[in-house]
Amino acid sequence: MIKLVSVGVQLLGWVMIASMASAQQRAKNIILMIGDGMGTTQIFAGYTANQGKLNLQRCTSVGFHTNQSADAYVTDSGAGATAFSIGQKTFNGGIGVDATGTKLPTILEMAENKRLATGMVVSCSVTHATPASFIAHQKSRSSVEEIAAEYLNTDIDVFIGGGRKYFADRKDGRNLLDSLNQRGYQVKNSLQEIIQVKSGKLAGFIADEEPPRVSKGRGDQLLQSTQTALEILKQNRNGFFLMVEGSQIDWGSHANDGNYVAEEMVDFDKTIGAVLDFAAKDGNTLVIITADHETGGMSLVGGDMASGKVEAKFTTGHHTGVMIPVFAFGPGSSAFSGIYSNTAIFDKMMKAFRMRKN
Ligand code: MG
Ligand code: ZN
């Protein structure tokens, strides 16, 4: 009798585990963190520079995505981020459009339509390819003034990054900062001002064009901006979608500068730490950390864990076509283990949000 009961309990346990695995858990909030150009070597450069540890290690699921674009083996950041934002492969340079050039709604726009709060925090201009892919629909990533104007087409609650001049000093003479003001945005022009904002809508500019690299004056911008965004977005009872980009891991890799890569990786990881702290405390937040592609064909031929020194070599000044790791934490995170196409990250986020296209 006792034995039968224990078998029954054990069976119940197995059934529960099986059903948990089949139905992806729902997430109220999703934070998608993109380290541009961040392959496994960029991560390990940061790990070494940080003397053998990263916050990234707190993630509970790890998978890989393949990231070829619709027209090239090696993707760019437009097609790479568009795969995440609309779930479709597109041509290199495409922003929020599919391979035929058709504009499709992004997960940020869909979240906004479902009355979730939305935000983006980046360490490049807010019009750059990665953030643009979540809010704009353009056949070319270089249409930066058109991309800036598209910020007025959605009701995004918070966006923080560089690129103020694409809003203020435009060929068409429009002053989009005034337009943002009229739409109820608190328009702020420095980190000091940005971190004072505790609620409402925020357009935060930390640079006129591209922000400097972390060691040349950007400091804690990404961390502090992300904390400000979380503070504002968490006030929406329906939940939120936030995209955070460590934009310059890619730039360090293009420059074939191992120290630039390592310091940007450590900076991104500091922000990852704050995001994981938030998610662990909240319990309803899914965090996904990945990259659009690898940059530089980077390898480490030497290093020292104790001093944090990295000795890097690069095979190219451009991107490469290798698989990219995906790290996840929180409800729904187990769905991110395995090997899948970059577009599946969109599908998995939609499932976690219990949202359907259109
Ligand atoms: Mg980028
Ligand atoms: Zn790049």
mmCIF file of C-alpha atoms and ligand atoms in Angstrom:
data_model
loop_
_atom_site.group_PDB
_atom_site.id
_atom_site.type_symbol
_atom_site.label_atom_id
_atom_site.label_comp_id
_atom_site.label_asym_id
_atom_site.label_seq_id
_atom_site.Cartn_x
_atom_site.Cartn_y
_atom_site.Cartn_z
ATOM 1 C CA MET A 1 0.000 0.000 0.000
ATOM 2 C CA ILE A 2 2.708 2.433 1.026
ATOM 3 C CA LYS A 3 4.711 1.409 -2.026
ATOM 4 C CA LEU A 4 1.717 2.031 -4.345
ATOM 5 C CA VAL A 5 1.221 5.534 -2.927
ATOM 6 C CA SER A 6 4.863 6.418 -3.476
ATOM 7 C CA VAL A 7 4.711 5.128 -7.089
ATOM 8 C CA GLY A 8 1.602 7.259 -7.572
ATOM 9 C CA VAL A 9 3.336 10.355 -6.232
ATOM 10 C CA GLN A 10 6.322 9.664 -8.422
ATOM 11 C CA LEU A 11 4.071 9.309 -11.501
ATOM 12 C CA LEU A 12 2.334 12.570 -10.656
ATOM 13 C CA GLY A 13 5.749 14.196 -10.442
ATOM 14 C CA TRP A 14 6.701 12.953 -13.899
ATOM 15 C CA VAL A 15 3.402 14.125 -15.387
ATOM 16 C CA MET A 16 3.952 17.574 -13.878
ATOM 17 C CA ILE A 17 7.491 17.784 -15.251
ATOM 18 C CA ALA A 18 6.298 16.629 -18.692
ATOM 19 C CA SER A 19 3.489 19.193 -18.835
ATOM 20 C CA MET A 20 5.793 21.980 -17.680
ATOM 21 C CA ALA A 21 8.179 21.112 -20.496
ATOM 22 C CA SER A 22 5.493 21.056 -23.201
ATOM 23 C CA ALA A 23 3.694 24.299 -22.308
ATOM 24 C CA GLN A 24 6.121 27.198 -22.228
ATOM 25 C CA GLN A 25 5.596 29.273 -19.093
ATOM 26 C CA ARG A 26 4.031 32.676 -19.512
ATOM 27 C CA ALA A 27 6.135 35.791 -18.952
ATOM 28 C CA LYS A 28 4.566 39.103 -17.950
ATOM 29 C CA ASN A 29 7.683 41.040 -18.921
ATOM 30 C CA ILE A 30 10.365 40.299 -21.509
ATOM 31 C CA ILE A 31 13.793 41.903 -21.585
ATOM 32 C CA LEU A 32 15.738 41.117 -24.757
ATOM 33 C CA MET A 33 19.422 41.995 -24.416
ATOM 34 C CA ILE A 34 21.482 42.122 -27.603
ATOM 35 C CA GLY A 35 25.259 42.300 -27.488
ATOM 36 C CA ASP A 36 25.944 43.420 -31.039
ATOM 37 C CA GLY A 37 28.692 41.261 -32.568
ATOM 38 C CA MET A 38 28.905 39.165 -29.393
ATOM 39 C CA GLY A 39 30.085 35.659 -30.220
ATOM 40 C CA THR A 40 31.533 33.188 -27.724
ATOM 41 C CA THR A 41 35.011 34.756 -28.037
ATOM 42 C CA GLN A 42 33.757 38.259 -27.245
ATOM 43 C CA ILE A 43 32.021 36.765 -24.190
ATOM 44 C CA PHE A 44 35.175 34.969 -23.112
ATOM 45 C CA ALA A 45 37.243 38.126 -23.574
ATOM 46 C CA GLY A 46 34.898 39.791 -21.083
ATOM 47 C CA TYR A 47 35.070 36.773 -18.800
ATOM 48 C CA THR A 48 38.864 36.977 -18.815
ATOM 49 C CA ALA A 49 38.994 40.773 -18.401
ATOM 50 C CA ASN A 50 36.601 40.398 -15.465
ATOM 51 C CA GLN A 51 39.014 37.856 -13.924
ATOM 52 C CA GLY A 52 37.013 34.706 -14.521
ATOM 53 C CA LYS A 53 33.396 35.606 -13.928
ATOM 54 C CA LEU A 54 30.378 37.130 -15.628
ATOM 55 C CA ASN A 55 26.786 37.806 -14.549
ATOM 56 C CA LEU A 56 25.833 35.998 -17.750
ATOM 57 C CA GLN A 57 26.676 32.750 -15.924
ATOM 58 C CA ARG A 58 23.538 33.187 -13.808
ATOM 59 C CA CYS A 59 21.372 32.290 -16.827
ATOM 60 C CA THR A 60 19.763 28.871 -16.556
ATOM 61 C CA SER A 61 19.273 27.970 -20.234
ATOM 62 C CA VAL A 62 21.733 28.159 -23.101
ATOM 63 C CA GLY A 63 21.081 27.526 -26.793
ATOM 64 C CA PHE A 64 22.416 28.611 -30.172
ATOM 65 C CA HIS A 65 20.898 30.413 -33.141
ATOM 66 C CA THR A 66 21.893 30.360 -36.782
ATOM 67 C CA ASN A 67 21.751 33.816 -38.321
ATOM 68 C CA GLN A 68 22.147 33.727 -42.096
ATOM 69 C CA SER A 69 20.068 36.509 -43.687
ATOM 70 C CA ALA A 70 17.634 36.177 -46.621
ATOM 71 C CA ASP A 71 20.294 37.206 -49.123
ATOM 72 C CA ALA A 72 23.647 36.482 -47.472
ATOM 73 C CA TYR A 73 25.502 33.843 -45.491
ATOM 74 C CA VAL A 74 26.872 36.632 -43.282
ATOM 75 C CA THR A 75 24.185 38.889 -41.852
ATOM 76 C CA ASP A 76 24.316 42.558 -40.883
ATOM 77 C CA SER A 77 22.711 44.099 -37.802
ATOM 78 C CA GLY A 78 19.594 45.203 -39.705
ATOM 79 C CA ALA A 79 18.653 41.723 -40.912
ATOM 80 C CA GLY A 80 19.965 40.226 -37.658
ATOM 81 C CA ALA A 81 17.756 42.339 -35.387
ATOM 82 C CA THR A 82 14.790 42.187 -37.782
ATOM 83 C CA ALA A 83 14.794 38.380 -37.393
ATOM 84 C CA PHE A 84 14.215 38.941 -33.657
ATOM 85 C CA SER A 85 11.748 41.824 -34.063
ATOM 86 C CA ILE A 86 9.389 40.456 -36.771
ATOM 87 C CA GLY A 87 10.352 36.768 -36.913
ATOM 88 C CA GLN A 88 11.251 36.867 -40.612
ATOM 89 C CA LYS A 89 14.499 36.659 -42.520
ATOM 90 C CA THR A 90 15.229 39.773 -44.532
ATOM 91 C CA PHE A 91 17.968 41.126 -46.793
ATOM 92 C CA ASN A 92 21.031 42.782 -45.287
ATOM 93 C CA GLY A 93 20.296 46.385 -44.400
ATOM 94 C CA GLY A 94 16.545 45.739 -44.057
ATOM 95 C CA ILE A 95 14.832 47.262 -40.999
ATOM 96 C CA GLY A 96 11.482 45.813 -39.847
ATOM 97 C CA VAL A 97 10.596 44.546 -43.335
ATOM 98 C CA ASP A 98 10.537 40.994 -44.714
ATOM 99 C CA ALA A 99 12.574 39.742 -47.685
ATOM 100 C CA THR A 100 10.040 41.226 -50.134
ATOM 101 C CA GLY A 101 10.301 44.650 -48.463
ATOM 102 C CA THR A 102 6.865 44.321 -46.805
ATOM 103 C CA LYS A 103 6.566 46.140 -43.482
ATOM 104 C CA LEU A 104 5.586 43.780 -40.665
ATOM 105 C CA PRO A 105 4.686 44.665 -37.072
ATOM 106 C CA THR A 106 7.507 44.257 -34.577
ATOM 107 C CA ILE A 107 7.184 42.592 -31.188
ATOM 108 C CA LEU A 108 7.651 46.026 -29.584
ATOM 109 C CA GLU A 109 4.765 47.463 -31.635
ATOM 110 C CA MET A 110 2.579 44.448 -30.845
ATOM 111 C CA ALA A 111 3.361 44.755 -27.137
ATOM 112 C CA GLU A 112 2.482 48.451 -27.310
ATOM 113 C CA ASN A 113 -0.846 47.591 -29.002
ATOM 114 C CA LYS A 114 -1.581 45.122 -26.187
ATOM 115 C CA ARG A 115 -1.113 48.008 -23.734
ATOM 116 C CA LEU A 116 2.185 46.770 -22.389
ATOM 117 C CA ALA A 117 4.868 49.355 -21.661
ATOM 118 C CA THR A 118 7.802 49.338 -24.083
ATOM 119 C CA GLY A 119 11.338 50.630 -24.088
ATOM 120 C CA MET A 120 14.769 50.554 -25.669
ATOM 121 C CA VAL A 121 18.149 51.394 -24.160
ATOM 122 C CA VAL A 122 21.292 51.348 -26.326
ATOM 123 C CA SER A 123 24.900 52.494 -26.313
ATOM 124 C CA CYS A 124 24.727 53.764 -29.926
ATOM 125 C CA SER A 125 22.352 56.232 -31.602
ATOM 126 C CA VAL A 126 18.698 55.216 -31.209
ATOM 127 C CA THR A 127 18.420 55.281 -35.012
ATOM 128 C CA HIS A 128 21.158 52.649 -35.462
ATOM 129 C CA ALA A 129 20.232 49.337 -37.143
ATOM 130 C CA THR A 130 19.564 47.261 -34.013
ATOM 131 C CA PRO A 131 17.126 49.564 -32.190
ATOM 132 C CA ALA A 132 15.675 50.763 -35.520
ATOM 133 C CA SER A 133 14.600 47.202 -36.347
ATOM 134 C CA PHE A 134 12.168 47.225 -33.402
ATOM 135 C CA ILE A 135 10.430 50.502 -34.210
ATOM 136 C CA ALA A 136 10.962 51.378 -37.871
ATOM 137 C CA HIS A 137 10.253 49.884 -41.292
ATOM 138 C CA GLN A 138 12.817 50.852 -43.906
ATOM 139 C CA LYS A 139 14.502 49.086 -46.788
ATOM 140 C CA SER A 140 17.792 50.692 -45.833
ATOM 141 C CA ARG A 141 19.347 51.101 -42.419
ATOM 142 C CA SER A 142 21.055 54.272 -43.634
ATOM 143 C CA SER A 143 17.707 56.155 -43.793
ATOM 144 C CA VAL A 144 18.441 57.429 -40.286
ATOM 145 C CA GLU A 145 16.275 60.568 -40.418
ATOM 146 C CA GLU A 146 13.291 58.511 -41.616
ATOM 147 C CA ILE A 147 13.986 56.066 -38.786
ATOM 148 C CA ALA A 148 14.027 58.924 -36.252
ATOM 149 C CA ALA A 149 10.638 60.113 -37.535
ATOM 150 C CA GLU A 150 9.241 56.615 -37.027
ATOM 151 C CA TYR A 151 9.730 56.976 -33.270
ATOM 152 C CA LEU A 152 6.627 59.158 -33.475
ATOM 153 C CA ASN A 153 4.595 56.366 -35.096
ATOM 154 C CA THR A 154 4.505 54.258 -31.934
ATOM 155 C CA ASP A 155 3.769 54.985 -28.345
ATOM 156 C CA ILE A 156 7.091 53.642 -27.007
ATOM 157 C CA ASP A 157 7.366 54.726 -23.374
ATOM 158 C CA VAL A 158 11.124 55.009 -22.892
ATOM 159 C CA PHE A 159 14.046 55.223 -25.289
ATOM 160 C CA ILE A 160 17.578 56.158 -24.316
ATOM 161 C CA GLY A 161 20.710 56.386 -26.452
ATOM 162 C CA GLY A 162 22.592 58.724 -28.763
ATOM 163 C CA GLY A 163 21.514 60.286 -32.067
ATOM 164 C CA ARG A 164 19.844 63.501 -30.893
ATOM 165 C CA LYS A 165 20.828 65.309 -34.101
ATOM 166 C CA TYR A 166 18.652 63.037 -36.260
ATOM 167 C CA PHE A 167 15.681 64.450 -34.313
ATOM 168 C CA ALA A 168 16.822 68.060 -33.965
ATOM 169 C CA ASP A 169 18.920 68.945 -36.988
ATOM 170 C CA ARG A 170 17.201 67.454 -40.015
ATOM 171 C CA LYS A 171 17.176 67.964 -43.786
ATOM 172 C CA ASP A 172 13.372 68.326 -43.736
ATOM 173 C CA GLY A 173 13.641 71.098 -41.120
ATOM 174 C CA ARG A 174 11.261 69.340 -38.710
ATOM 175 C CA ASN A 175 12.152 69.466 -35.016
ATOM 176 C CA LEU A 176 11.160 66.060 -33.721
ATOM 177 C CA LEU A 177 12.166 66.972 -30.167
ATOM 178 C CA ASP A 178 9.270 69.479 -30.156
ATOM 179 C CA SER A 179 6.988 66.799 -31.580
ATOM 180 C CA LEU A 180 8.065 64.382 -28.853
ATOM 181 C CA ASN A 181 7.410 67.073 -26.256
ATOM 182 C CA GLN A 182 3.918 67.619 -27.632
ATOM 183 C CA ARG A 183 3.322 63.889 -27.372
ATOM 184 C CA GLY A 184 4.055 64.036 -23.657
ATOM 185 C CA TYR A 185 7.665 62.885 -23.674
ATOM 186 C CA GLN A 186 10.109 64.258 -21.174
ATOM 187 C CA VAL A 187 12.997 65.017 -23.543
ATOM 188 C CA LYS A 188 16.316 64.863 -21.675
ATOM 189 C CA ASN A 189 19.790 65.595 -22.976
ATOM 190 C CA SER A 190 22.163 64.136 -20.409
ATOM 191 C CA LEU A 191 22.470 61.071 -18.217
ATOM 192 C CA GLN A 192 22.179 63.270 -15.116
ATOM 193 C CA GLU A 193 18.759 64.495 -16.331
ATOM 194 C CA ILE A 194 17.667 61.080 -17.561
ATOM 195 C CA ILE A 195 18.144 59.334 -14.209
ATOM 196 C CA GLN A 196 15.941 61.942 -12.473
ATOM 197 C CA VAL A 197 12.901 60.715 -14.442
ATOM 198 C CA LYS A 198 10.867 58.248 -12.359
ATOM 199 C CA SER A 199 7.643 57.887 -14.382
ATOM 200 C CA GLY A 200 5.881 58.961 -17.564
ATOM 201 C CA LYS A 201 7.309 58.944 -21.086
ATOM 202 C CA LEU A 202 11.002 59.551 -21.619
ATOM 203 C CA ALA A 203 13.123 60.349 -24.668
ATOM 204 C CA GLY A 204 16.686 60.342 -23.338
ATOM 205 C CA PHE A 205 19.636 61.465 -25.442
ATOM 206 C CA ILE A 206 23.128 60.873 -24.149
ATOM 207 C CA ALA A 207 24.914 62.084 -27.288
ATOM 208 C CA ASP A 208 24.313 64.163 -30.384
ATOM 209 C CA GLU A 209 25.629 61.381 -32.596
ATOM 210 C CA GLU A 210 27.286 58.165 -31.406
ATOM 211 C CA PRO A 211 28.152 57.879 -27.694
ATOM 212 C CA PRO A 212 31.853 57.315 -26.958
ATOM 213 C CA ARG A 213 33.238 53.932 -25.975
ATOM 214 C CA VAL A 214 32.906 53.079 -22.306
ATOM 215 C CA SER A 215 36.519 53.954 -21.424
ATOM 216 C CA LYS A 216 36.372 57.274 -23.315
ATOM 217 C CA GLY A 217 33.626 58.873 -21.239
ATOM 218 C CA ARG A 218 30.466 56.781 -21.605
ATOM 219 C CA GLY A 219 30.958 55.354 -18.129
ATOM 220 C CA ASP A 220 27.893 53.725 -16.552
ATOM 221 C CA GLN A 221 25.432 55.081 -19.115
ATOM 222 C CA LEU A 222 24.053 51.691 -20.177
ATOM 223 C CA LEU A 223 23.602 50.438 -16.604
ATOM 224 C CA GLN A 224 22.022 53.625 -15.276
ATOM 225 C CA SER A 225 19.782 54.124 -18.318
ATOM 226 C CA THR A 226 18.575 50.530 -18.071
ATOM 227 C CA GLN A 227 17.788 50.964 -14.360
ATOM 228 C CA THR A 228 15.846 54.146 -15.156
ATOM 229 C CA ALA A 229 13.910 52.340 -17.909
ATOM 230 C CA LEU A 230 13.065 49.407 -15.606
ATOM 231 C CA GLU A 231 11.870 51.792 -12.883
ATOM 232 C CA ILE A 232 9.434 53.407 -15.350
ATOM 233 C CA LEU A 233 8.327 50.324 -17.297
ATOM 234 C CA LYS A 234 7.583 48.128 -14.263
ATOM 235 C CA GLN A 235 4.760 50.514 -13.306
ATOM 236 C CA ASN A 236 2.566 49.136 -16.119
ATOM 237 C CA ARG A 237 0.389 46.390 -14.652
ATOM 238 C CA ASN A 238 0.041 44.650 -18.037
ATOM 239 C CA GLY A 239 3.793 44.076 -18.244
ATOM 240 C CA PHE A 240 6.503 45.407 -20.529
ATOM 241 C CA PHE A 241 8.900 44.686 -23.383
ATOM 242 C CA LEU A 242 12.390 46.169 -23.124
ATOM 243 C CA MET A 243 15.271 45.827 -25.579
ATOM 244 C CA VAL A 244 18.749 46.641 -24.262
ATOM 245 C CA GLU A 245 21.729 46.708 -26.609
ATOM 246 C CA GLY A 246 25.432 46.567 -25.802
ATOM 247 C CA SER A 247 26.041 48.207 -29.160
ATOM 248 C CA GLN A 248 29.781 48.694 -29.206
ATOM 249 C CA ILE A 249 30.987 45.117 -28.701
ATOM 250 C CA ASP A 250 30.539 45.086 -32.488
ATOM 251 C CA TRP A 251 32.533 48.280 -32.969
ATOM 252 C CA GLY A 252 35.474 46.999 -30.939
ATOM 253 C CA SER A 253 35.405 43.861 -33.058
ATOM 254 C CA HIS A 254 35.262 45.820 -36.353
ATOM 255 C CA ALA A 255 38.285 47.769 -35.099
ATOM 256 C CA ASN A 256 40.034 44.456 -34.281
ATOM 257 C CA ASP A 257 40.744 45.896 -30.836
ATOM 258 C CA GLY A 258 40.645 43.184 -28.169
ATOM 259 C CA ASN A 259 40.660 45.648 -25.258
ATOM 260 C CA TYR A 260 37.773 47.645 -26.742
ATOM 261 C CA VAL A 261 35.800 44.385 -27.081
ATOM 262 C CA ALA A 262 36.634 43.230 -23.541
ATOM 263 C CA GLU A 263 35.695 46.500 -21.856
ATOM 264 C CA GLU A 264 32.411 46.778 -23.804
ATOM 265 C CA MET A 265 31.616 43.166 -22.889
ATOM 266 C CA VAL A 266 32.242 43.839 -19.190
ATOM 267 C CA ASP A 267 30.061 46.974 -19.428
ATOM 268 C CA PHE A 268 27.245 44.985 -21.056
ATOM 269 C CA ASP A 269 27.620 42.288 -18.398
ATOM 270 C CA LYS A 270 27.273 44.868 -15.608
ATOM 271 C CA THR A 271 23.916 45.792 -17.119
ATOM 272 C CA ILE A 272 23.062 42.081 -17.441
ATOM 273 C CA GLY A 273 23.682 41.797 -13.681
ATOM 274 C CA ALA A 274 21.186 44.574 -12.891
ATOM 275 C CA VAL A 275 18.609 43.086 -15.275
ATOM 276 C CA LEU A 276 18.973 39.606 -13.741
ATOM 277 C CA ASP A 277 18.649 41.108 -10.246
ATOM 278 C CA PHE A 278 15.389 42.734 -11.360
ATOM 279 C CA ALA A 279 14.112 39.512 -12.961
ATOM 280 C CA ALA A 280 15.050 37.328 -9.980
ATOM 281 C CA LYS A 281 13.195 39.641 -7.622
ATOM 282 C CA ASP A 282 10.206 40.077 -9.932
ATOM 283 C CA GLY A 283 9.678 36.410 -10.812
ATOM 284 C CA ASN A 284 7.534 37.172 -13.894
ATOM 285 C CA THR A 285 10.273 38.467 -16.183
ATOM 286 C CA LEU A 286 11.882 36.482 -18.995
ATOM 287 C CA VAL A 287 15.394 37.670 -19.871
ATOM 288 C CA ILE A 288 17.018 36.640 -23.172
ATOM 289 C CA ILE A 289 20.622 37.574 -23.874
ATOM 290 C CA THR A 290 22.073 37.007 -27.321
ATOM 291 C CA ALA A 291 23.748 38.696 -30.299
ATOM 292 C CA ASP A 292 22.739 39.350 -33.879
ATOM 293 C CA HIS A 293 25.996 37.878 -35.248
ATOM 294 C CA GLU A 294 29.695 37.560 -34.470
ATOM 295 C CA THR A 295 32.096 40.276 -35.644
ATOM 296 C CA GLY A 296 35.793 40.092 -36.472
ATOM 297 C CA GLY A 297 36.219 36.305 -36.518
ATOM 298 C CA MET A 298 37.747 36.903 -33.127
ATOM 299 C CA SER A 299 39.871 34.378 -31.283
ATOM 300 C CA LEU A 300 41.911 34.435 -28.074
ATOM 301 C CA VAL A 301 45.465 33.206 -28.484
ATOM 302 C CA GLY A 302 46.544 34.119 -24.980
ATOM 303 C CA GLY A 303 45.426 35.793 -21.807
ATOM 304 C CA ASP A 304 45.728 35.903 -18.057
ATOM 305 C CA MET A 305 42.785 35.336 -15.744
ATOM 306 C CA ALA A 306 44.532 36.931 -12.752
ATOM 307 C CA SER A 307 45.376 40.254 -14.419
ATOM 308 C CA GLY A 308 42.477 40.191 -16.879
ATOM 309 C CA LYS A 309 44.746 40.549 -19.901
ATOM 310 C CA VAL A 310 43.433 39.290 -23.239
ATOM 311 C CA GLU A 311 45.458 38.590 -26.356
ATOM 312 C CA ALA A 312 43.080 38.639 -29.320
ATOM 313 C CA LYS A 313 43.431 37.858 -33.000
ATOM 314 C CA PHE A 314 40.918 38.612 -35.709
ATOM 315 C CA THR A 315 40.333 37.063 -39.134
ATOM 316 C CA THR A 316 38.263 39.905 -40.621
ATOM 317 C CA GLY A 317 37.152 43.487 -40.098
ATOM 318 C CA HIS A 318 33.571 42.449 -40.898
ATOM 319 C CA HIS A 319 30.948 40.096 -39.501
ATOM 320 C CA THR A 320 31.096 36.298 -39.659
ATOM 321 C CA GLY A 321 28.454 33.591 -40.153
ATOM 322 C CA VAL A 322 28.981 31.428 -37.055
ATOM 323 C CA MET A 323 26.323 30.256 -34.579
ATOM 324 C CA ILE A 324 25.555 32.593 -31.705
ATOM 325 C CA PRO A 325 24.787 31.621 -28.096
ATOM 326 C CA VAL A 326 21.426 32.461 -26.515
ATOM 327 C CA PHE A 327 21.178 32.723 -22.723
ATOM 328 C CA ALA A 328 17.840 32.826 -20.904
ATOM 329 C CA PHE A 329 16.544 33.311 -17.374
ATOM 330 C CA GLY A 330 13.076 33.359 -15.851
ATOM 331 C CA PRO A 331 9.660 31.985 -16.861
ATOM 332 C CA GLY A 332 9.843 30.402 -20.318
ATOM 333 C CA SER A 333 13.627 30.292 -20.340
ATOM 334 C CA SER A 334 13.870 26.528 -20.942
ATOM 335 C CA ALA A 335 12.394 27.027 -24.439
ATOM 336 C CA PHE A 336 15.664 28.697 -25.462
ATOM 337 C CA SER A 337 17.868 25.604 -25.211
ATOM 338 C CA GLY A 338 18.691 23.802 -28.457
ATOM 339 C CA ILE A 339 19.799 24.996 -31.886
ATOM 340 C CA TYR A 340 17.362 27.028 -33.983
ATOM 341 C CA SER A 341 17.083 29.865 -36.479
ATOM 342 C CA ASN A 342 17.379 33.462 -35.249
ATOM 343 C CA THR A 343 13.718 33.985 -36.264
ATOM 344 C CA ALA A 344 12.683 31.373 -33.643
ATOM 345 C CA ILE A 345 13.655 33.858 -30.917
ATOM 346 C CA PHE A 346 10.708 36.010 -32.038
ATOM 347 C CA ASP A 347 8.410 32.956 -31.987
ATOM 348 C CA LYS A 348 9.566 31.922 -28.503
ATOM 349 C CA MET A 349 9.091 35.461 -27.142
ATOM 350 C CA MET A 350 5.588 35.627 -28.663
ATOM 351 C CA LYS A 351 4.750 32.284 -27.023
ATOM 352 C CA ALA A 352 6.039 33.482 -23.673
ATOM 353 C CA PHE A 353 3.895 36.621 -24.012
ATOM 354 C CA ARG A 354 0.921 34.488 -25.189
ATOM 355 C CA MET A 355 0.664 36.847 -28.152
ATOM 356 C CA ARG A 356 -0.324 35.981 -31.705
ATOM 357 C CA LYS A 357 0.722 37.808 -34.851
ATOM 358 C CA ASN A 358 -1.844 40.463 -35.948
HETATM 359 MG MG MG B 1 23.750 47.285 -33.219
HETATM 360 ZN ZN ZN B 2 28.851 45.387 -37.212
#
